[in-house]
mmCIF file of C-alpha atoms in Angstrom:
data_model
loop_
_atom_site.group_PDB
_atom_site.id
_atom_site.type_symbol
_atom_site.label_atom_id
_atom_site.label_comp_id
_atom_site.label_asym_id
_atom_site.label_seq_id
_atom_site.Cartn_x
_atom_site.Cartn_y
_atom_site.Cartn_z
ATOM 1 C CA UNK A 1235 0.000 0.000 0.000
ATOM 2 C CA UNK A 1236 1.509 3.265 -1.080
ATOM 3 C CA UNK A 1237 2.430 5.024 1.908
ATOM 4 C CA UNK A 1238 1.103 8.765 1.054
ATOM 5 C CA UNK A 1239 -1.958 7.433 -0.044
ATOM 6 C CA UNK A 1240 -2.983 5.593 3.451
ATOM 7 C CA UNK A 1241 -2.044 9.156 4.984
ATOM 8 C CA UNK A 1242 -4.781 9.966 3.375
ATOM 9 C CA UNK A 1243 -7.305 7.825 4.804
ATOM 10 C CA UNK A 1244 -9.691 8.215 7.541
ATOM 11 C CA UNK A 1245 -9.751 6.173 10.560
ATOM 12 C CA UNK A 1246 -13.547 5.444 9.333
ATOM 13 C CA UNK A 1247 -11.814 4.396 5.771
ATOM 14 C CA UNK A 1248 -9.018 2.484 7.615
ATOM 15 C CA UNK A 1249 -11.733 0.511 9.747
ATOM 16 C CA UNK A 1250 -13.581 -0.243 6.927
ATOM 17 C CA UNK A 1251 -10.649 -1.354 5.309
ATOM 18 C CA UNK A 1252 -9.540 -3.689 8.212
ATOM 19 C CA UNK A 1253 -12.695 -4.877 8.667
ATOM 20 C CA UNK A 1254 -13.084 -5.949 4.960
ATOM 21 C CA UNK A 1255 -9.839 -7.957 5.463
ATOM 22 C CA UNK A 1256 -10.870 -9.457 8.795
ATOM 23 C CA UNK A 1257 -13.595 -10.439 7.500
ATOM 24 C CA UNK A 1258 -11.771 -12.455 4.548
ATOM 25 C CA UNK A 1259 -9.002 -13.629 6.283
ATOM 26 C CA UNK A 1260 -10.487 -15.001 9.167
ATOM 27 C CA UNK A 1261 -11.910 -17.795 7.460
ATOM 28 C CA UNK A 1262 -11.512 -21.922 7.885
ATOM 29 C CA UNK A 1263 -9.632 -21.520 4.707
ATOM 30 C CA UNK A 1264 -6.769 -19.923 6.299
ATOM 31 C CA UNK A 1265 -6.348 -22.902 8.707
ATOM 32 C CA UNK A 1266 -4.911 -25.275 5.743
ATOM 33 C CA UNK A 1267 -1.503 -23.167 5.416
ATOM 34 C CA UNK A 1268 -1.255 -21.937 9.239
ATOM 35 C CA UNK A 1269 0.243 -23.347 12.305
ATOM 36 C CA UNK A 1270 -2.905 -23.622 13.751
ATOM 37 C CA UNK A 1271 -3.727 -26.890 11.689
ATOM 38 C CA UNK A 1272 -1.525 -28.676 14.445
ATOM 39 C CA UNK A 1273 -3.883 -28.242 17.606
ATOM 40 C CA UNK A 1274 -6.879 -28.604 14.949
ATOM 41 C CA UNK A 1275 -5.641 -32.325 14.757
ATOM 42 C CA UNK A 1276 -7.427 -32.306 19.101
ATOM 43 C CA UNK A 1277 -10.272 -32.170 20.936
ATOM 44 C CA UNK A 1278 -9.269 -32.760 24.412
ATOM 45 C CA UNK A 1279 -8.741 -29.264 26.009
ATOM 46 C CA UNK A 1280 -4.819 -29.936 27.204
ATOM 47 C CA UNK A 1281 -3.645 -31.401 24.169
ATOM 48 C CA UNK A 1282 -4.847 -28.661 22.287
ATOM 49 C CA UNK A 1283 -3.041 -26.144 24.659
ATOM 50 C CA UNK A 1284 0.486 -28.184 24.597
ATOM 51 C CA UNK A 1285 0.049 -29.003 20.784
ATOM 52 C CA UNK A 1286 -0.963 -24.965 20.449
ATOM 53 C CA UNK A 1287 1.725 -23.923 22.664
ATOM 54 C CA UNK A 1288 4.804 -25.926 20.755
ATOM 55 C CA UNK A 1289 3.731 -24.847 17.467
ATOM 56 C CA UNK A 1290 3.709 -21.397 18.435
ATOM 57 C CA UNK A 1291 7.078 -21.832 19.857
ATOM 58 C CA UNK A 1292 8.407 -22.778 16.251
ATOM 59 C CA UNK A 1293 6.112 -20.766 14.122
ATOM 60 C CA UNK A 1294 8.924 -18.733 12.217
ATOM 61 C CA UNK A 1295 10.058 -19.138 8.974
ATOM 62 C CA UNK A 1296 8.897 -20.972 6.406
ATOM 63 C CA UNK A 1297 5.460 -21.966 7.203
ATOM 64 C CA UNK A 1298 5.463 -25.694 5.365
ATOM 65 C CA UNK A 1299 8.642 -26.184 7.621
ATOM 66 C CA UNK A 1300 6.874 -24.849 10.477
ATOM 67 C CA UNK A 1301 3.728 -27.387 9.821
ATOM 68 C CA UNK A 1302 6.255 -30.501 9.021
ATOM 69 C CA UNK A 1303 8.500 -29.955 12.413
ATOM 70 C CA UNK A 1304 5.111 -29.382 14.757
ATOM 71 C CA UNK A 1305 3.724 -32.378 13.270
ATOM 72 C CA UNK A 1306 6.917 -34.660 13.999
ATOM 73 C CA UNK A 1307 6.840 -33.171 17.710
ATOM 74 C CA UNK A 1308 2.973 -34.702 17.811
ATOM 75 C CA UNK A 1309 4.123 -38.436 16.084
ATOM 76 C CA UNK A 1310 6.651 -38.586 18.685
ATOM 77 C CA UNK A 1311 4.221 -37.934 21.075
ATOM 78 C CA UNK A 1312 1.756 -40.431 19.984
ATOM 79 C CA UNK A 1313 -0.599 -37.726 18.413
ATOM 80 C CA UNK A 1314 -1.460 -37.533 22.422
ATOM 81 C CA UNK A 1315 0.905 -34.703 23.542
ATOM 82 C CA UNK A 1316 -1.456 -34.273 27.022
ATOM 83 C CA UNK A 1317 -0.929 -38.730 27.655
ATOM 84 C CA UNK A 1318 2.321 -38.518 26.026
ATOM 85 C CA UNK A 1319 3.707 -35.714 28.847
ATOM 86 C CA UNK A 1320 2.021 -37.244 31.927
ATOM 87 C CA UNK A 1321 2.488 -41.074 31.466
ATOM 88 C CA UNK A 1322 6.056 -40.947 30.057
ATOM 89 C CA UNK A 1323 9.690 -40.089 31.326
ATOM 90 C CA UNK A 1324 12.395 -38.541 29.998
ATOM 91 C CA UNK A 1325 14.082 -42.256 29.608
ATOM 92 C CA UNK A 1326 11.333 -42.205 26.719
ATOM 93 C CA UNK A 1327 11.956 -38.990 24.975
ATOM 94 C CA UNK A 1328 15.379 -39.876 23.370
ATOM 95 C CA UNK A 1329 14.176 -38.828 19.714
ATOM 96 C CA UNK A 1330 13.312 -35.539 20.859
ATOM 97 C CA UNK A 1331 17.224 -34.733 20.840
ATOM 98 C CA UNK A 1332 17.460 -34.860 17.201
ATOM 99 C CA UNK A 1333 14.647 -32.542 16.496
ATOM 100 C CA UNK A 1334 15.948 -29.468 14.992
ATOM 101 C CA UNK A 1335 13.812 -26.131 13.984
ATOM 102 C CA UNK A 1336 16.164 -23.228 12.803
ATOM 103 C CA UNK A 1337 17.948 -22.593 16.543
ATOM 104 C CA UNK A 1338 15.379 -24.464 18.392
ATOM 105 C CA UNK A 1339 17.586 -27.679 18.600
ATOM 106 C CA UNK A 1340 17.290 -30.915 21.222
ATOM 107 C CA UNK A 1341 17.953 -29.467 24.142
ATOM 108 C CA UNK A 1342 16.012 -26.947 23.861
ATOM 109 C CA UNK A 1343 12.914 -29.250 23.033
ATOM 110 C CA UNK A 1344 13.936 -31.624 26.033
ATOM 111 C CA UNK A 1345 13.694 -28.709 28.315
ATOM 112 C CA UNK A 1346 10.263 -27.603 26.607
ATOM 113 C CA UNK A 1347 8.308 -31.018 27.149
ATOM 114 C CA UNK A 1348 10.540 -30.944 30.809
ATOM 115 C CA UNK A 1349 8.791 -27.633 31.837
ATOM 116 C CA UNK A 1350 5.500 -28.454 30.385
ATOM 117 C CA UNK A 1351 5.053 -31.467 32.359
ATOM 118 C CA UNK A 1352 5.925 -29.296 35.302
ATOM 119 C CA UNK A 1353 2.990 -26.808 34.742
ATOM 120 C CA UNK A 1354 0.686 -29.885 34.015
ATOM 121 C CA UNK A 1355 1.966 -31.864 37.244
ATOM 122 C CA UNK A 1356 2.407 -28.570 39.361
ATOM 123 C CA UNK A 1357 0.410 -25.445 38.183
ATOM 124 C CA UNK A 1358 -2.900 -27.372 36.840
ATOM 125 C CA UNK A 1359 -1.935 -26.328 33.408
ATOM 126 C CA UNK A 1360 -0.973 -23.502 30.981
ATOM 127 C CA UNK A 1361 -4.635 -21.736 31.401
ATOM 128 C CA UNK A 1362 -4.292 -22.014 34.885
ATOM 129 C CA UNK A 1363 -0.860 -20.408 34.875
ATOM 130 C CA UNK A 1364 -1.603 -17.491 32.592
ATOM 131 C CA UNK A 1365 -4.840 -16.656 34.346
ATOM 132 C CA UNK A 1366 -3.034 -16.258 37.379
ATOM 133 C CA UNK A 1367 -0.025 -14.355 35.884
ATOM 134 C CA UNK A 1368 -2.819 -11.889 34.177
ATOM 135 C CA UNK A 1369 -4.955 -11.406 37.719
ATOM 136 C CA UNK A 1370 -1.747 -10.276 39.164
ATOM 137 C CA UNK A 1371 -1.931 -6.730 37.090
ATOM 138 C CA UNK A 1372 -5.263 -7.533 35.255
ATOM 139 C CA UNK A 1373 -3.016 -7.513 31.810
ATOM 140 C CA UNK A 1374 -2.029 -9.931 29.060
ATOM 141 C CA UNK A 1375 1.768 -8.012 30.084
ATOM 142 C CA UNK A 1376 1.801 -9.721 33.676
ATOM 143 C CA UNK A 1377 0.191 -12.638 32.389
ATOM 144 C CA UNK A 1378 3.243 -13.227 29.729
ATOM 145 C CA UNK A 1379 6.015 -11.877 32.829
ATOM 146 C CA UNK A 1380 4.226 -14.969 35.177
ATOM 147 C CA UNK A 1381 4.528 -17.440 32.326
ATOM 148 C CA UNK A 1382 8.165 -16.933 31.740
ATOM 149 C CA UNK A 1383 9.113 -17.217 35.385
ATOM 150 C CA UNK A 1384 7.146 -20.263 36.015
ATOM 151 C CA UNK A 1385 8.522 -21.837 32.383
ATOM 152 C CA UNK A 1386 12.045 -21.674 33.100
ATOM 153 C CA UNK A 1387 11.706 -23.053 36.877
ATOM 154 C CA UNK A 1388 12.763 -25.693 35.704
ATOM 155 C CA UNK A 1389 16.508 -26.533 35.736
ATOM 156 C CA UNK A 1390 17.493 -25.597 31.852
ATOM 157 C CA UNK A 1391 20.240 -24.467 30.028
ATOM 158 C CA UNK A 1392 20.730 -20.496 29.212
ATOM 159 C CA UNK A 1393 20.560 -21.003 25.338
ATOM 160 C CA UNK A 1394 16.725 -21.841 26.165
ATOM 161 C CA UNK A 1395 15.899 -18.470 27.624
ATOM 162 C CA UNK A 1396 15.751 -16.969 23.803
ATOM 163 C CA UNK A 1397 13.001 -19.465 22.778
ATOM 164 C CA UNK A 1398 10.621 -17.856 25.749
ATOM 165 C CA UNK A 1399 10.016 -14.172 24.917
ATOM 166 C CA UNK A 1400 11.321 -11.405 27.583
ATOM 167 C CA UNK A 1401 9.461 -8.203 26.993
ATOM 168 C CA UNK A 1402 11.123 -6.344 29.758
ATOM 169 C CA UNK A 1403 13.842 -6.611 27.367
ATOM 170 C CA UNK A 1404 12.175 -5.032 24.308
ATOM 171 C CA UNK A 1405 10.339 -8.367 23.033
ATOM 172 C CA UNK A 1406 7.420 -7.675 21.125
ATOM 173 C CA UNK A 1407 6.324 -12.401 21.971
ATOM 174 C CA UNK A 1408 4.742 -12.322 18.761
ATOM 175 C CA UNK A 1409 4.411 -16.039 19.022
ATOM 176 C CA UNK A 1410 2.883 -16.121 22.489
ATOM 177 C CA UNK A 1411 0.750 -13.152 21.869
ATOM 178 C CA UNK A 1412 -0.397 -15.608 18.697
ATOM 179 C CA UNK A 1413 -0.995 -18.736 21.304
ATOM 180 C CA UNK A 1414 -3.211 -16.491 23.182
ATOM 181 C CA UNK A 1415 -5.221 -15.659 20.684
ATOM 182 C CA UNK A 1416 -5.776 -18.862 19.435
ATOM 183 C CA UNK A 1417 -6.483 -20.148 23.106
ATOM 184 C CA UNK A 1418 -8.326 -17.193 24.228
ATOM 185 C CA UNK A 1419 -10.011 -15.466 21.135
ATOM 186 C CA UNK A 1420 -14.059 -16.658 19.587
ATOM 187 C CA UNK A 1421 -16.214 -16.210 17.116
ATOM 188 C CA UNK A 1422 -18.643 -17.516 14.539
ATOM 189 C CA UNK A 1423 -15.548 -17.696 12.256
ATOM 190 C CA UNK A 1424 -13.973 -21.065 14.171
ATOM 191 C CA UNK A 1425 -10.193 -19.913 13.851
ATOM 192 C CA UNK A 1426 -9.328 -19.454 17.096
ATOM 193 C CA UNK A 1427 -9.981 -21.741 19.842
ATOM 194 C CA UNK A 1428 -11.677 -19.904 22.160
ATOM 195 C CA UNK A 1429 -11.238 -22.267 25.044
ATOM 196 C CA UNK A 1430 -9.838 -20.360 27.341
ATOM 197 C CA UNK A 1431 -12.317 -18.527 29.908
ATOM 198 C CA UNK A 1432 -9.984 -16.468 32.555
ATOM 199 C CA UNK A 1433 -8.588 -14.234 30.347
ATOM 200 C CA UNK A 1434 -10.611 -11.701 28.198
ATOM 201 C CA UNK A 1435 -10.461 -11.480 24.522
ATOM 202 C CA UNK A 1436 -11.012 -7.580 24.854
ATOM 203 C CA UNK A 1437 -7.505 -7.158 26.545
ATOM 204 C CA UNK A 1438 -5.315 -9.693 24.154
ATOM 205 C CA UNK A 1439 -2.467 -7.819 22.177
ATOM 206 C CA UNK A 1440 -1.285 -7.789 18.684
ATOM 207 C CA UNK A 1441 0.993 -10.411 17.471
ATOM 208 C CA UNK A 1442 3.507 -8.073 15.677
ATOM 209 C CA UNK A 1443 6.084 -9.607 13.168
ATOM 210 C CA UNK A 1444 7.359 -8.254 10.237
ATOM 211 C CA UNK A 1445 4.001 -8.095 7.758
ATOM 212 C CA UNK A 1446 1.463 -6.591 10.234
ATOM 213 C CA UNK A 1447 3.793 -3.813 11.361
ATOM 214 C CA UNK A 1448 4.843 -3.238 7.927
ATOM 215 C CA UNK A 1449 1.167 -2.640 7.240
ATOM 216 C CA UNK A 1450 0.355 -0.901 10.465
ATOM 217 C CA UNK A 1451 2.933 1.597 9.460
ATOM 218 C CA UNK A 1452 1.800 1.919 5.915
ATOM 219 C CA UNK A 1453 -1.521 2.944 7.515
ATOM 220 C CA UNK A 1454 -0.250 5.284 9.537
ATOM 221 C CA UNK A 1455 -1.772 3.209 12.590
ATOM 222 C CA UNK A 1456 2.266 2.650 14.207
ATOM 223 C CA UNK A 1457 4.889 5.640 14.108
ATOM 224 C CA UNK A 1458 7.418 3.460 15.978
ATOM 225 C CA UNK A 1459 9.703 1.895 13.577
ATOM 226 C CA UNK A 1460 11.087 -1.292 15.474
ATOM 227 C CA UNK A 1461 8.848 -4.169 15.966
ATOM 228 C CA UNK A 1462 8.944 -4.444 20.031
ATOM 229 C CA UNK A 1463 7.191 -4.074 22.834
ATOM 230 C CA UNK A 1464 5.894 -0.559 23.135
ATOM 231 C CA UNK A 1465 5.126 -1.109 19.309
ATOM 232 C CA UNK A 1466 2.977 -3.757 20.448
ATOM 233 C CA UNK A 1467 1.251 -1.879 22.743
ATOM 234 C CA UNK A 1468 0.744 1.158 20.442
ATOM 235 C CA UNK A 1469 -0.568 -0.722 17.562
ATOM 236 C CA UNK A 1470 -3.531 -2.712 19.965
ATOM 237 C CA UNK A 1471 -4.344 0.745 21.459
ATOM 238 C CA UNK A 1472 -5.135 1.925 17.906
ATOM 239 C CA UNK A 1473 -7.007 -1.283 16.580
ATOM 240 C CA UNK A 1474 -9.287 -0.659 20.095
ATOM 241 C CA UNK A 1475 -10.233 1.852 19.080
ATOM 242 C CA UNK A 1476 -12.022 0.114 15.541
ATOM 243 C CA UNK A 1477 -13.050 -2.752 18.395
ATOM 244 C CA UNK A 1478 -12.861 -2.864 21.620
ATOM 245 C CA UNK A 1479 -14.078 -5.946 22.222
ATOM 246 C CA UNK A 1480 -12.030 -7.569 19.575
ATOM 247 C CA UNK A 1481 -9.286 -5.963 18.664
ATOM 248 C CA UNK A 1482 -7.055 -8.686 17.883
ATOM 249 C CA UNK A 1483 -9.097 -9.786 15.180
ATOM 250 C CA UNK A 1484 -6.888 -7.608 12.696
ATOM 251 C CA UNK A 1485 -4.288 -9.546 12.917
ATOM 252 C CA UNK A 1486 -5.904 -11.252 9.917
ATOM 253 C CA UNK A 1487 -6.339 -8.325 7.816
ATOM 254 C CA UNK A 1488 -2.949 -6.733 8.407
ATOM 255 C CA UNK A 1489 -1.474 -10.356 8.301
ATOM 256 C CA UNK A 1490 -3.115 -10.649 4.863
ATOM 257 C CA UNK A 1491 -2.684 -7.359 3.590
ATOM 258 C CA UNK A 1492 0.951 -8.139 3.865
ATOM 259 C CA UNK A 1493 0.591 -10.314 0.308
ATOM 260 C CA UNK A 1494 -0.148 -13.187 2.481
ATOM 261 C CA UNK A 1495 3.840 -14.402 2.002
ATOM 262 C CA UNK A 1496 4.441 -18.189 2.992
ATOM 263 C CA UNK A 1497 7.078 -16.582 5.719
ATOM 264 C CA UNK A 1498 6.739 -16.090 9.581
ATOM 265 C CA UNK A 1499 8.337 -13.164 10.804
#
């Protein structure tokens, strides 16, 4: 979009816009090229959250890649992450040391099935432990801080730490901003999961990678010209203002309206 052109524009125009785009890309069609596919495969609540949760954790790059390494993590798991986690040990999980994703290597994956078990065995679950984190400052932002330090509890190894968002250093955790929505978000569209209760859909923020602040800024709806935290915040206090009750449901149009690439930022 040509930059002096959505200058132009109206918030009423932009909203119309955005809502256009919404409206097409959130759509059951979009689930056959998107990460999401992987907890589609579930019904029972937790192994939709841990399949969810370790596809997010991947979902950069190439988005076939992305699909094919999330659906090796779920044959090695038995296509029952949830059984797989609570009946097994780590005397079972000796493939999951060659499993490679860009820097997300063995160890790291190790430590990620270590630490989920942990929240499962000792937090009653993901939900539980981001409701709890977000009732602490009634925001997704304390919600994500609570996560983190429950998450690396667990004895791991520092190279870890980078797989796990830190946005009191700057990150803008595109990819757990995009778990929550999936988790937390509904409609009549079916994209999103909408399974999660405690936290509201109203206060979710903006999973910002490359495309929709590209597009954000071509609209004129982000000034800021890194893709971190504060832009993160920014941009969902603009799309509130088109929906306050949804706001996260541009993701899809900006998503889209950046040519709808087959890359992950």
């Amino acid at each position: 979009m040509d930059g002096l052109k959505s200058r132009l524009m109206t918030l009423g125009e932009i909203k119309e816009l955005l809502d256009e785009k919404a409206a097409q890309y959130n759509h059951p069609d979009f689930i056959e090229t998107d990460p999401i596919q992987i907890p589609r495969q579930f019904e029972q609540k937790e192994n939709i959250e841990i399949a969810g949760f370790l596809a997010a954790t991947i979902a950069w790059g190439q988005r076939p890649t992305i699909i094919k390494n999330a659906s090796r993590l779920m044959n090695w798991m038995e296509h029952d992450p949830y059984a797989f986690l609570m009946n097994t040990t780590e005397n079972d999980w000796g493939n999951f040391l060659e499993f490679k994703h860009r820097t997300f290597n063995g160890t790291d994956c190790l430590f990620f099935l270590r630490s989920l078990k942990n929240i499962y065995q000792n937090h009653q679950g993901l939900e539980t432990v981001f409701a709890h984190g977000y009732r602490q400052n009634n925001s997704v932002a304390s919600a994500l801080r609570h996560f983190r330090k429950v998450f690396f509890e667990v004895d791991h190894e520092f190279r870890s730490q980078k797989h796990v968002s830190n946005i009191d250093r700057g990150a803008s955790a595109k990819r757990l901003n995009m778990f929550l929505r999936w988790m937390v978000r509904s409609d009549d569209a079916g994209v999103d999961f909408g399974i999660w209760r405690q936290l509201p859909m109203s206060d979710l923020l903006i999973p910002l990678d490359v495309h929709t602040g590209t597009q954000a800024r071509a609209l004129g709806l982000l000034q800021r010209k890194q893709d971190n935290w504060r832009s993160v915040l920014d941009l969902t206090d603009q799309l509130r203002k088109f929906d306050s009750d949804d706001p996260i449901k541009y993701d899809f149009a900006l998503f889209g309206l950046g040519a709808f690439k087959n890359t992950w930022g």
